[in-house]
Amino acid sequence: MKIIVDSKEAINKLVSSMVKKLVSEKPDACLAFTAGHSLEGVFTELASDETADLSGCEVFNVCEYIGADESLSCAHQLNEELYSKKGITKLHNPPEENPESYDDEIAAHGGLDLVVLGIGLNGHIGFNEPATLYDTHTHVQQLTDSTKRMKAEHFGGIENVPDMGVTMGLKTICSAKNVILVAFGEEKAEIIHKLVYGKTTTYVPAAMLQMHMNMTLCLDKEAASKLD
């Protein structure tokens, strides 16, 4: 695992440049992104970079709510923040019905070249909540109260957050050739400590990324404050 610590602004620029470099080397790369606050700055950097051409990429959304209004969906947020601004049209969203077919779809395109993720306070990546098994493929997942609290503002109250989502599984994510995880703020410091130093356990889903050969952890100083 490679760990990079810098200012939030510098991390956003760095991750954007990492995506751009990969795509410049492989214009038809298969990419995957999560929605949420952690990657908003990365998307802003990519969207404003006229030299970053993502139009040839196949892009797979990591996760999606079940039963959310379209305007509140992960797909809508990603489209508004990145896809529509970069001419990305080869889009894929995990299906609620027969979700494991998503893994087949990814494999048919040669596998994921890069997944860019945030992390939840309970260690979830995508919607893989604590106790998710490592060998899971794309699946339907009940959202924990911790995750729903994180999403409450987006939905105008925790009572409006969907109970269920569909997500790439831990095995799906860990099968990607490259993984970048972005975390900002002191509130993420404890879970980042567990990710880096904790045992590889399904109770901290992101800790499974310890085993990935090409994993880059990108943090601001606050998120890295509990690392040695």
Coordinates of N, CA and C in Angstrom, one line a residue, residues 3-200:
I3 N 1.0 5.3 0.6 CA 0.3 6.3 1.3 C 0.8 7.7 1.0
I4 N -0.1 8.6 0.5 CA 0.3 9.9 0.2 C -0.5 10.9 1.1
V5 N 0.3 11.8 1.8 CA -0.4 12.8 2.6 C 0.0 14.2 2.2
D6 N -1.0 15.0 2.0 CA -0.8 16.4 1.5 C -2.1 17.2 1.8
S7 N -2.1 18.4 1.4 CA -3.3 19.2 1.6 C -4.5 18.6 0.7
K8 N -5.7 19.0 1.1 CA -6.8 18.5 0.4 C -6.8 18.9 -1.1
E9 N -6.4 20.2 -1.3 CA -6.3 20.7 -2.7 C -5.2 19.9 -3.5
A10 N -4.1 19.6 -2.9 CA -3.1 18.9 -3.6 C -3.5 17.5 -3.9
I11 N -4.2 16.8 -2.9 CA -4.6 15.5 -3.1 C -5.6 15.4 -4.3
N12 N -6.5 16.4 -4.3 CA -7.5 16.4 -5.4 C -6.8 16.5 -6.8
K13 N -5.8 17.4 -6.9 CA -5.1 17.5 -8.1 C -4.3 16.3 -8.4
L14 N -3.7 15.6 -7.4 CA -2.9 14.4 -7.6 C -3.8 13.3 -8.1
V15 N -4.9 13.0 -7.5 CA -5.7 11.9 -7.9 C -6.3 12.2 -9.3
S16 N -6.6 13.4 -9.6 CA -7.1 13.8 -11.0 C -6.0 13.4 -12.0
S17 N -4.7 13.8 -11.7 CA -3.6 13.5 -12.6 C -3.3 12.0 -12.7
M18 N -3.6 11.3 -11.7 CA -3.4 9.8 -11.7 C -4.4 9.2 -12.7
V19 N -5.6 9.6 -12.6 CA -6.7 9.2 -13.5 C -6.3 9.5 -14.9
K20 N -5.9 10.8 -15.1 CA -5.6 11.3 -16.4 C -4.4 10.5 -17.0
K21 N -3.4 10.2 -16.3 CA -2.2 9.5 -16.8 C -2.6 8.1 -17.2
L22 N -3.4 7.4 -16.4 CA -3.9 6.1 -16.8 C -4.6 6.1 -18.1
V23 N -5.5 7.0 -18.2 CA -6.4 7.1 -19.4 C -5.6 7.5 -20.6
S24 N -4.5 8.4 -20.4 CA -3.7 8.7 -21.6 C -2.9 7.5 -22.1
E25 N -2.6 6.6 -21.2 CA -1.9 5.4 -21.6 C -2.9 4.3 -22.2
K26 N -4.2 4.4 -21.8 CA -5.2 3.4 -22.2 C -6.5 4.2 -22.4
P27 N -6.7 4.8 -23.5 CA -7.9 5.6 -23.7 C -9.3 4.9 -23.5
D28 N -9.3 3.6 -23.7 CA -10.5 2.8 -23.5 C -10.5 2.1 -22.1
A29 N -9.9 2.7 -21.1 CA -9.8 2.1 -19.8 C -11.1 1.9 -19.2
C30 N -11.2 0.9 -18.3 CA -12.4 0.6 -17.5 C -12.2 1.3 -16.1
L31 N -13.0 2.3 -15.8 CA -12.9 3.0 -14.6 C -14.1 2.8 -13.7
A32 N -14.0 3.0 -12.4 CA -15.1 2.9 -11.5 C -15.0 4.0 -10.4
F33 N -16.1 4.6 -10.1 CA -16.1 5.7 -9.2 C -17.2 5.5 -8.2
T34 N -17.0 6.1 -7.0 CA -18.1 6.2 -6.0 C -18.6 7.6 -6.0
A35 N -19.9 7.8 -5.6 CA -20.4 9.2 -5.4 C -20.1 9.5 -3.9
G36 N -20.3 10.8 -3.6 CA -20.1 11.3 -2.2 C -19.2 12.4 -2.2
H37 N -19.1 13.0 -0.9 CA -18.3 14.2 -0.8 C -16.8 14.0 -1.0
S38 N -16.2 12.8 -0.7 CA -14.8 12.6 -0.8 C -14.2 12.9 -2.1
L39 N -14.9 12.6 -3.2 CA -14.4 12.7 -4.5 C -14.8 13.9 -5.3
E40 N -15.6 14.8 -4.6 CA -16.1 16.0 -5.3 C -15.0 16.9 -5.9
G41 N -13.9 17.1 -5.1 CA -12.8 17.9 -5.5 C -12.0 17.2 -6.7
V42 N -11.9 15.9 -6.6 CA -11.3 15.2 -7.7 C -12.0 15.4 -9.0
F43 N -13.4 15.3 -8.9 CA -14.2 15.4 -10.1 C -14.1 16.9 -10.6
T44 N -14.0 17.8 -9.7 CA -13.9 19.2 -10.2 C -12.6 19.4 -11.0
E45 N -11.5 18.8 -10.5 CA -10.2 18.9 -11.2 C -10.3 18.3 -12.5
L46 N -10.9 17.1 -12.6 CA -11.0 16.4 -13.9 C -11.8 17.1 -14.8
A47 N -13.0 17.6 -14.4 CA -13.9 18.3 -15.2 C -13.3 19.6 -15.8
S48 N -12.5 20.2 -15.1 CA -11.9 21.5 -15.5 C -10.6 21.3 -16.4
D49 N -10.1 20.1 -16.4 CA -8.9 19.8 -17.2 C -9.3 19.5 -18.6
E50 N -9.1 20.4 -19.5 CA -9.5 20.2 -20.9 C -8.6 19.1 -21.6
T51 N -7.4 18.8 -21.0 CA -6.6 17.8 -21.6 C -6.9 16.4 -21.2
A52 N -7.8 16.3 -20.2 CA -8.2 14.9 -19.7 C -9.4 14.4 -20.5
D53 N -9.1 13.5 -21.4 CA -10.1 13.0 -22.3 C -10.6 11.6 -21.8
L54 N -11.8 11.6 -21.2 CA -12.3 10.3 -20.7 C -13.4 9.8 -21.5
S55 N -13.6 10.4 -22.7 CA -14.8 10.0 -23.5 C -14.7 8.6 -24.1
G56 N -13.5 8.0 -24.1 CA -13.4 6.6 -24.6 C -13.5 5.5 -23.6
C57 N -13.6 6.0 -22.3 CA -13.6 5.0 -21.2 C -15.0 4.3 -21.0
E58 N -14.9 3.1 -20.5 CA -16.1 2.4 -20.0 C -16.1 2.7 -18.5
V59 N -17.2 3.3 -18.0 CA -17.2 3.7 -16.6 C -18.3 2.9 -15.8
F60 N -17.9 2.3 -14.8 CA -18.8 1.5 -14.0 C -19.0 2.1 -12.6
N61 N -20.3 2.5 -12.3 CA -20.6 3.0 -10.9 C -20.4 1.9 -9.9
V62 N -19.8 2.3 -8.8 CA -19.5 1.3 -7.8 C -20.8 0.8 -7.0
C63 N -21.7 1.7 -6.8 CA -22.9 1.4 -6.0 C -24.0 2.3 -6.4
E64 N -25.2 1.9 -5.9 CA -26.4 2.6 -6.2 C -27.4 2.3 -5.1
Y65 N -28.2 3.4 -4.8 CA -29.4 3.2 -3.8 C -30.5 2.4 -4.5
I66 N -31.2 1.7 -3.8 CA -32.4 1.0 -4.3 C -33.6 1.8 -3.8
G67 N -34.4 2.3 -4.7 CA -35.7 3.0 -4.4 C -35.5 4.5 -4.2
A68 N -34.3 5.1 -4.5 CA -34.1 6.5 -4.4 C -34.7 7.2 -5.6
D69 N -35.2 8.5 -5.4 CA -35.5 9.3 -6.6 C -34.3 9.4 -7.5
E70 N -34.5 9.5 -8.8 CA -33.4 9.6 -9.7 C -32.5 10.8 -9.4
S71 N -33.1 11.9 -9.0 CA -32.3 13.1 -8.7 C -31.4 12.9 -7.5
L72 N -31.6 11.9 -6.7 CA -30.8 11.7 -5.5 C -29.9 10.4 -5.7
S73 N -29.9 9.8 -6.8 CA -29.2 8.6 -7.1 C -27.7 8.9 -7.2
C74 N -26.9 7.8 -7.0 CA -25.5 8.0 -7.2 C -25.2 8.3 -8.7
A75 N -25.9 7.6 -9.6 CA -25.7 7.8 -11.0 C -25.9 9.3 -11.4
H76 N -27.0 9.9 -10.8 CA -27.3 11.3 -11.1 C -26.1 12.2 -10.6
Q77 N -25.7 12.0 -9.4 CA -24.6 12.8 -8.8 C -23.4 12.7 -9.6
L78 N -23.0 11.5 -10.0 CA -21.8 11.3 -10.8 C -21.9 11.9 -12.2
N79 N -23.1 11.8 -12.7 CA -23.3 12.5 -14.1 C -23.2 14.0 -14.0
E80 N -23.8 14.6 -12.9 CA -23.7 16.0 -12.7 C -22.3 16.5 -12.5
E81 N -21.6 15.8 -11.7 CA -20.2 16.3 -11.3 C -19.1 15.9 -12.2
L82 N -19.3 14.8 -13.0 CA -18.2 14.4 -13.9 C -18.6 14.0 -15.3
Y83 N -19.5 13.0 -15.4 CA -19.7 12.3 -16.7 C -20.2 13.3 -17.8
S84 N -21.2 14.1 -17.4 CA -21.8 15.0 -18.4 C -20.8 16.1 -18.9
K85 N -19.8 16.4 -18.0 CA -18.8 17.4 -18.3 C -17.6 16.9 -19.1
K86 N -17.5 15.6 -19.1 CA -16.3 15.0 -19.8 C -16.8 14.1 -21.0
G87 N -18.0 14.2 -21.4 CA -18.5 13.4 -22.5 C -18.4 11.9 -22.3
I88 N -18.6 11.5 -21.1 CA -18.6 10.0 -20.8 C -20.0 9.5 -21.1
T89 N -20.1 8.6 -22.0 CA -21.4 8.0 -22.4 C -21.4 6.5 -22.2
K90 N -20.3 5.8 -22.1 CA -20.2 4.4 -21.9 C -20.4 4.1 -20.4
L91 N -21.6 4.2 -19.9 CA -21.9 4.1 -18.5 C -22.6 2.8 -18.1
H92 N -22.2 2.3 -16.9 CA -22.8 1.1 -16.4 C -23.2 1.3 -14.9
N93 N -24.4 0.8 -14.5 CA -24.8 1.0 -13.2 C -25.2 -0.4 -12.6
P94 N -24.8 -0.7 -11.4 CA -25.1 -2.1 -10.9 C -26.6 -2.4 -10.8
P95 N -27.0 -3.5 -11.4 CA -28.5 -3.8 -11.4 C -29.0 -4.4 -10.1
E96 N -30.2 -4.0 -9.8 CA -30.8 -4.6 -8.6 C -31.2 -6.1 -8.8
E97 N -31.7 -6.4 -10.0 CA -32.0 -7.8 -10.4 C -30.8 -8.4 -10.9
N98 N -30.5 -9.6 -10.5 CA -29.3 -10.4 -10.9 C -28.0 -9.6 -10.8
P99 N -27.7 -9.1 -9.6 CA -26.6 -8.1 -9.5 C -25.2 -8.7 -9.9
E100 N -25.1 -10.1 -9.7 CA -23.8 -10.6 -10.1 C -23.5 -10.6 -11.6
S101 N -24.5 -10.3 -12.4 CA -24.2 -10.1 -13.8 C -23.3 -8.9 -14.1
Y102 N -23.3 -8.0 -13.1 CA -22.4 -6.8 -13.2 C -21.0 -7.2 -13.3
D103 N -20.6 -8.2 -12.5 CA -19.2 -8.8 -12.6 C -18.9 -9.4 -14.0
D104 N -19.9 -10.0 -14.5 CA -19.7 -10.6 -15.9 C -19.5 -9.5 -16.9
E105 N -20.3 -8.4 -16.7 CA -20.2 -7.3 -17.6 C -18.8 -6.6 -17.5
I106 N -18.3 -6.5 -16.3 CA -17.0 -5.9 -16.1 C -15.9 -6.8 -16.8
A107 N -16.1 -8.1 -16.5 CA -15.1 -9.1 -17.1 C -15.1 -9.0 -18.6
A108 N -16.3 -8.8 -19.2 CA -16.4 -8.8 -20.7 C -15.7 -7.6 -21.3
H109 N -15.5 -6.6 -20.4 CA -14.7 -5.4 -20.9 C -13.3 -5.5 -20.5
G110 N -12.8 -6.6 -20.0 CA -11.4 -6.8 -19.7 C -11.0 -6.5 -18.2
G111 N -12.0 -6.3 -17.4 CA -11.8 -6.0 -16.0 C -11.5 -4.5 -15.7
L112 N -11.6 -4.2 -14.4 CA -11.4 -2.8 -14.1 C -10.0 -2.4 -14.0
D113 N -9.6 -1.3 -14.7 CA -8.3 -0.8 -14.6 C -8.0 0.1 -13.4
L114 N -9.1 0.8 -12.9 CA -8.9 1.6 -11.8 C -10.2 1.8 -11.1
V115 N -10.2 1.7 -9.8 CA -11.4 2.1 -8.9 C -10.9 3.2 -8.0
V116 N -11.8 4.3 -8.0 CA -11.5 5.4 -7.1 C -12.6 5.5 -6.1
L117 N -12.3 5.4 -4.8 CA -13.2 5.3 -3.7 C -13.1 6.3 -2.6
G118 N -14.1 6.5 -1.9 CA -14.1 7.1 -0.6 C -14.2 6.0 0.5
I119 N -14.3 6.4 1.7 CA -14.5 5.4 2.8 C -15.4 6.0 3.8
G120 N -16.3 5.1 4.4 CA -17.2 5.5 5.4 C -16.6 5.5 6.8
L121 N -17.3 6.1 7.7 CA -16.7 6.1 9.1 C -16.6 4.7 9.7
N122 N -17.5 3.8 9.2 CA -17.4 2.4 9.7 C -16.6 1.5 8.8
G123 N -15.9 2.1 7.9 CA -15.0 1.4 7.0 C -15.6 0.8 5.8
H124 N -16.8 1.2 5.5 CA -17.4 0.7 4.3 C -16.8 1.3 3.0
I125 N -16.7 0.5 2.0 CA -16.3 1.0 0.7 C -17.4 0.6 -0.3
G126 N -17.8 1.5 -1.2 CA -19.1 1.2 -1.9 C -20.1 1.1 -0.8
F127 N -21.0 0.2 -0.9 CA -22.0 -0.1 0.2 C -21.6 -1.4 0.9
N128 N -20.3 -1.8 0.8 CA -19.9 -3.0 1.5 C -19.8 -2.7 3.0
E129 N -20.8 -3.1 3.8 CA -20.8 -2.7 5.2 C -20.0 -3.7 6.1
P130 N -19.7 -3.4 7.3 CA -19.0 -4.3 8.2 C -19.7 -5.7 8.2
A131 N -18.8 -6.7 8.2 CA -19.2 -8.1 8.1 C -19.5 -8.6 6.7
T132 N -19.3 -7.8 5.7 CA -19.4 -8.3 4.3 C -18.3 -9.2 4.1
L133 N -18.6 -10.4 3.5 CA -17.5 -11.4 3.2 C -16.6 -10.9 2.1
Y134 N -15.3 -11.3 2.2 CA -14.3 -10.9 1.2 C -14.7 -11.3 -0.2
D135 N -15.2 -12.5 -0.3 CA -15.4 -13.1 -1.6 C -16.7 -12.7 -2.3
T136 N -17.3 -11.6 -1.8 CA -18.6 -11.2 -2.4 C -18.4 -10.5 -3.8
H137 N -19.3 -10.8 -4.7 CA -19.4 -10.1 -5.9 C -20.5 -9.0 -5.8
T138 N -20.9 -8.4 -6.9 CA -21.9 -7.4 -6.8 C -23.1 -8.0 -6.2
H139 N -23.7 -7.2 -5.2 CA -24.8 -7.8 -4.4 C -25.7 -6.7 -3.8
V140 N -26.9 -7.1 -3.4 CA -27.8 -6.1 -2.7 C -27.4 -6.1 -1.2
Q141 N -27.3 -4.9 -0.7 CA -26.8 -4.7 0.7 C -27.7 -3.9 1.5
Q142 N -28.1 -4.3 2.7 CA -28.8 -3.4 3.7 C -27.8 -2.4 4.2
L143 N -28.2 -1.1 4.2 CA -27.4 0.0 4.7 C -27.5 0.1 6.2
T144 N -26.3 0.3 6.9 CA -26.3 0.4 8.3 C -26.7 1.8 8.7
D145 N -27.1 1.9 10.0 CA -27.4 3.3 10.5 C -26.3 4.3 10.4
S146 N -25.1 3.8 10.5 CA -23.9 4.7 10.3 C -23.9 5.2 8.9
T147 N -24.1 4.4 8.0 CA -24.1 4.9 6.6 C -25.2 5.8 6.3
K148 N -26.4 5.5 6.8 CA -27.6 6.3 6.6 C -27.4 7.7 7.3
R149 N -26.7 7.7 8.4 CA -26.5 9.0 9.0 C -25.6 9.9 8.2
M150 N -24.6 9.2 7.5 CA -23.7 10.0 6.7 C -24.4 10.5 5.4
K151 N -25.5 9.9 5.0 CA -26.2 10.3 3.8 C -27.4 11.1 4.1
A152 N -27.7 11.4 5.4 CA -28.9 12.0 5.8 C -29.1 13.4 5.2
E153 N -28.0 14.2 5.2 CA -28.1 15.5 4.6 C -28.5 15.5 3.1
H154 N -27.9 14.6 2.4 CA -28.1 14.4 1.0 C -29.6 14.2 0.7
F155 N -30.2 13.4 1.6 CA -31.6 13.0 1.4 C -32.6 13.8 2.2
G156 N -32.1 14.9 2.9 CA -33.0 15.7 3.7 C -33.6 15.1 4.9
G157 N -32.8 14.2 5.5 CA -33.2 13.5 6.8 C -32.9 12.1 6.7
I158 N -32.5 11.5 7.8 CA -32.1 10.1 7.8 C -33.3 9.2 7.5
E159 N -34.5 9.7 7.8 CA -35.7 8.9 7.5 C -36.0 8.7 6.0
N160 N -35.3 9.5 5.2 CA -35.5 9.5 3.8 C -34.5 8.7 3.1
V161 N -33.4 8.3 3.8 CA -32.3 7.5 3.2 C -32.8 6.1 2.9
P162 N -32.7 5.6 1.7 CA -33.1 4.2 1.4 C -32.4 3.2 2.4
D163 N -33.2 2.1 2.6 CA -32.6 1.0 3.5 C -31.7 0.1 2.8
M164 N -31.8 0.1 1.4 CA -31.0 -0.9 0.7 C -30.2 -0.2 -0.5
G165 N -29.1 -0.9 -0.8 CA -28.4 -0.5 -2.0 C -27.9 -1.7 -2.7
V166 N -27.3 -1.5 -3.9 CA -26.6 -2.5 -4.6 C -25.2 -2.0 -4.9
T167 N -24.2 -2.9 -4.7 CA -22.8 -2.5 -4.7 C -21.9 -3.6 -5.3
M168 N -20.8 -3.1 -5.9 CA -19.8 -4.0 -6.2 C -19.3 -4.7 -4.9
G169 N -19.0 -5.9 -5.0 CA -18.5 -6.6 -3.8 C -17.1 -6.4 -3.5
L170 N -16.6 -6.8 -2.3 CA -15.2 -6.6 -2.0 C -14.3 -7.3 -3.0
K171 N -14.7 -8.5 -3.4 CA -13.9 -9.2 -4.4 C -13.9 -8.5 -5.7
T172 N -15.0 -7.9 -6.1 CA -15.1 -7.1 -7.4 C -14.1 -6.0 -7.3
I173 N -14.1 -5.2 -6.2 CA -13.3 -4.0 -6.1 C -11.8 -4.5 -6.0
C174 N -11.5 -5.5 -5.2 CA -10.1 -5.9 -5.0 C -9.5 -6.6 -6.3
S175 N -10.4 -6.9 -7.2 CA -9.9 -7.5 -8.5 C -9.5 -6.5 -9.5
A176 N -9.7 -5.2 -9.2 CA -9.3 -4.1 -10.1 C -7.8 -4.1 -10.1
K177 N -7.2 -3.6 -11.2 CA -5.8 -3.6 -11.4 C -5.2 -2.5 -10.5
N178 N -5.9 -1.4 -10.3 CA -5.4 -0.3 -9.4 C -6.6 0.2 -8.6
V179 N -6.3 0.6 -7.4 CA -7.3 1.2 -6.5 C -6.7 2.4 -5.8
I180 N -7.5 3.5 -5.8 CA -7.2 4.7 -5.1 C -8.3 5.0 -4.1
L181 N -7.9 5.2 -2.8 CA -8.9 5.5 -1.8 C -8.5 6.9 -1.3
V182 N -9.5 7.8 -1.2 CA -9.4 9.2 -0.8 C -10.1 9.4 0.5
A183 N -9.5 10.1 1.4 CA -10.1 10.4 2.7 C -9.6 11.7 3.2
F184 N -10.6 12.5 3.7 CA -10.3 13.9 4.2 C -10.9 14.1 5.6
G185 N -10.2 14.8 6.4 CA -10.8 15.3 7.6 C -10.5 14.4 8.9
E186 N -10.5 15.1 10.0 CA -10.2 14.4 11.3 C -11.2 13.3 11.6
E187 N -12.4 13.4 11.1 CA -13.4 12.4 11.4 C -13.1 11.0 10.8
K188 N -12.2 11.1 9.8 CA -11.8 9.8 9.1 C -10.5 9.2 9.7
A189 N -9.9 9.9 10.6 CA -8.6 9.5 11.1 C -8.6 8.1 11.8
E190 N -9.6 7.8 12.6 CA -9.7 6.6 13.3 C -9.9 5.4 12.3
I191 N -10.7 5.5 11.4 CA -11.0 4.4 10.4 C -9.8 4.2 9.5
I192 N -9.1 5.3 9.2 CA -7.8 5.2 8.4 C -6.8 4.5 9.2
H193 N -6.7 4.7 10.5 CA -5.7 4.0 11.3 C -6.1 2.5 11.3
K194 N -7.3 2.2 11.4 CA -7.7 0.8 11.4 C -7.5 0.1 10.0
L195 N -7.7 0.9 8.9 CA -7.4 0.4 7.6 C -5.9 0.0 7.5
V196 N -5.0 0.9 7.9 CA -3.6 0.7 7.7 C -3.0 -0.3 8.7
Y197 N -3.4 -0.2 10.0 CA -2.7 -1.0 11.0 C -3.5 -2.1 11.5
G198 N -4.8 -2.1 11.3 CA -5.7 -3.1 11.8 C -5.5 -4.5 11.1
K199 N -6.1 -5.5 11.8 CA -6.1 -6.8 11.1 C -7.0 -6.8 9.9
T200 N -6.7 -7.7 9.0 CA -7.5 -7.8 7.8 C -8.8 -8.5 8.2

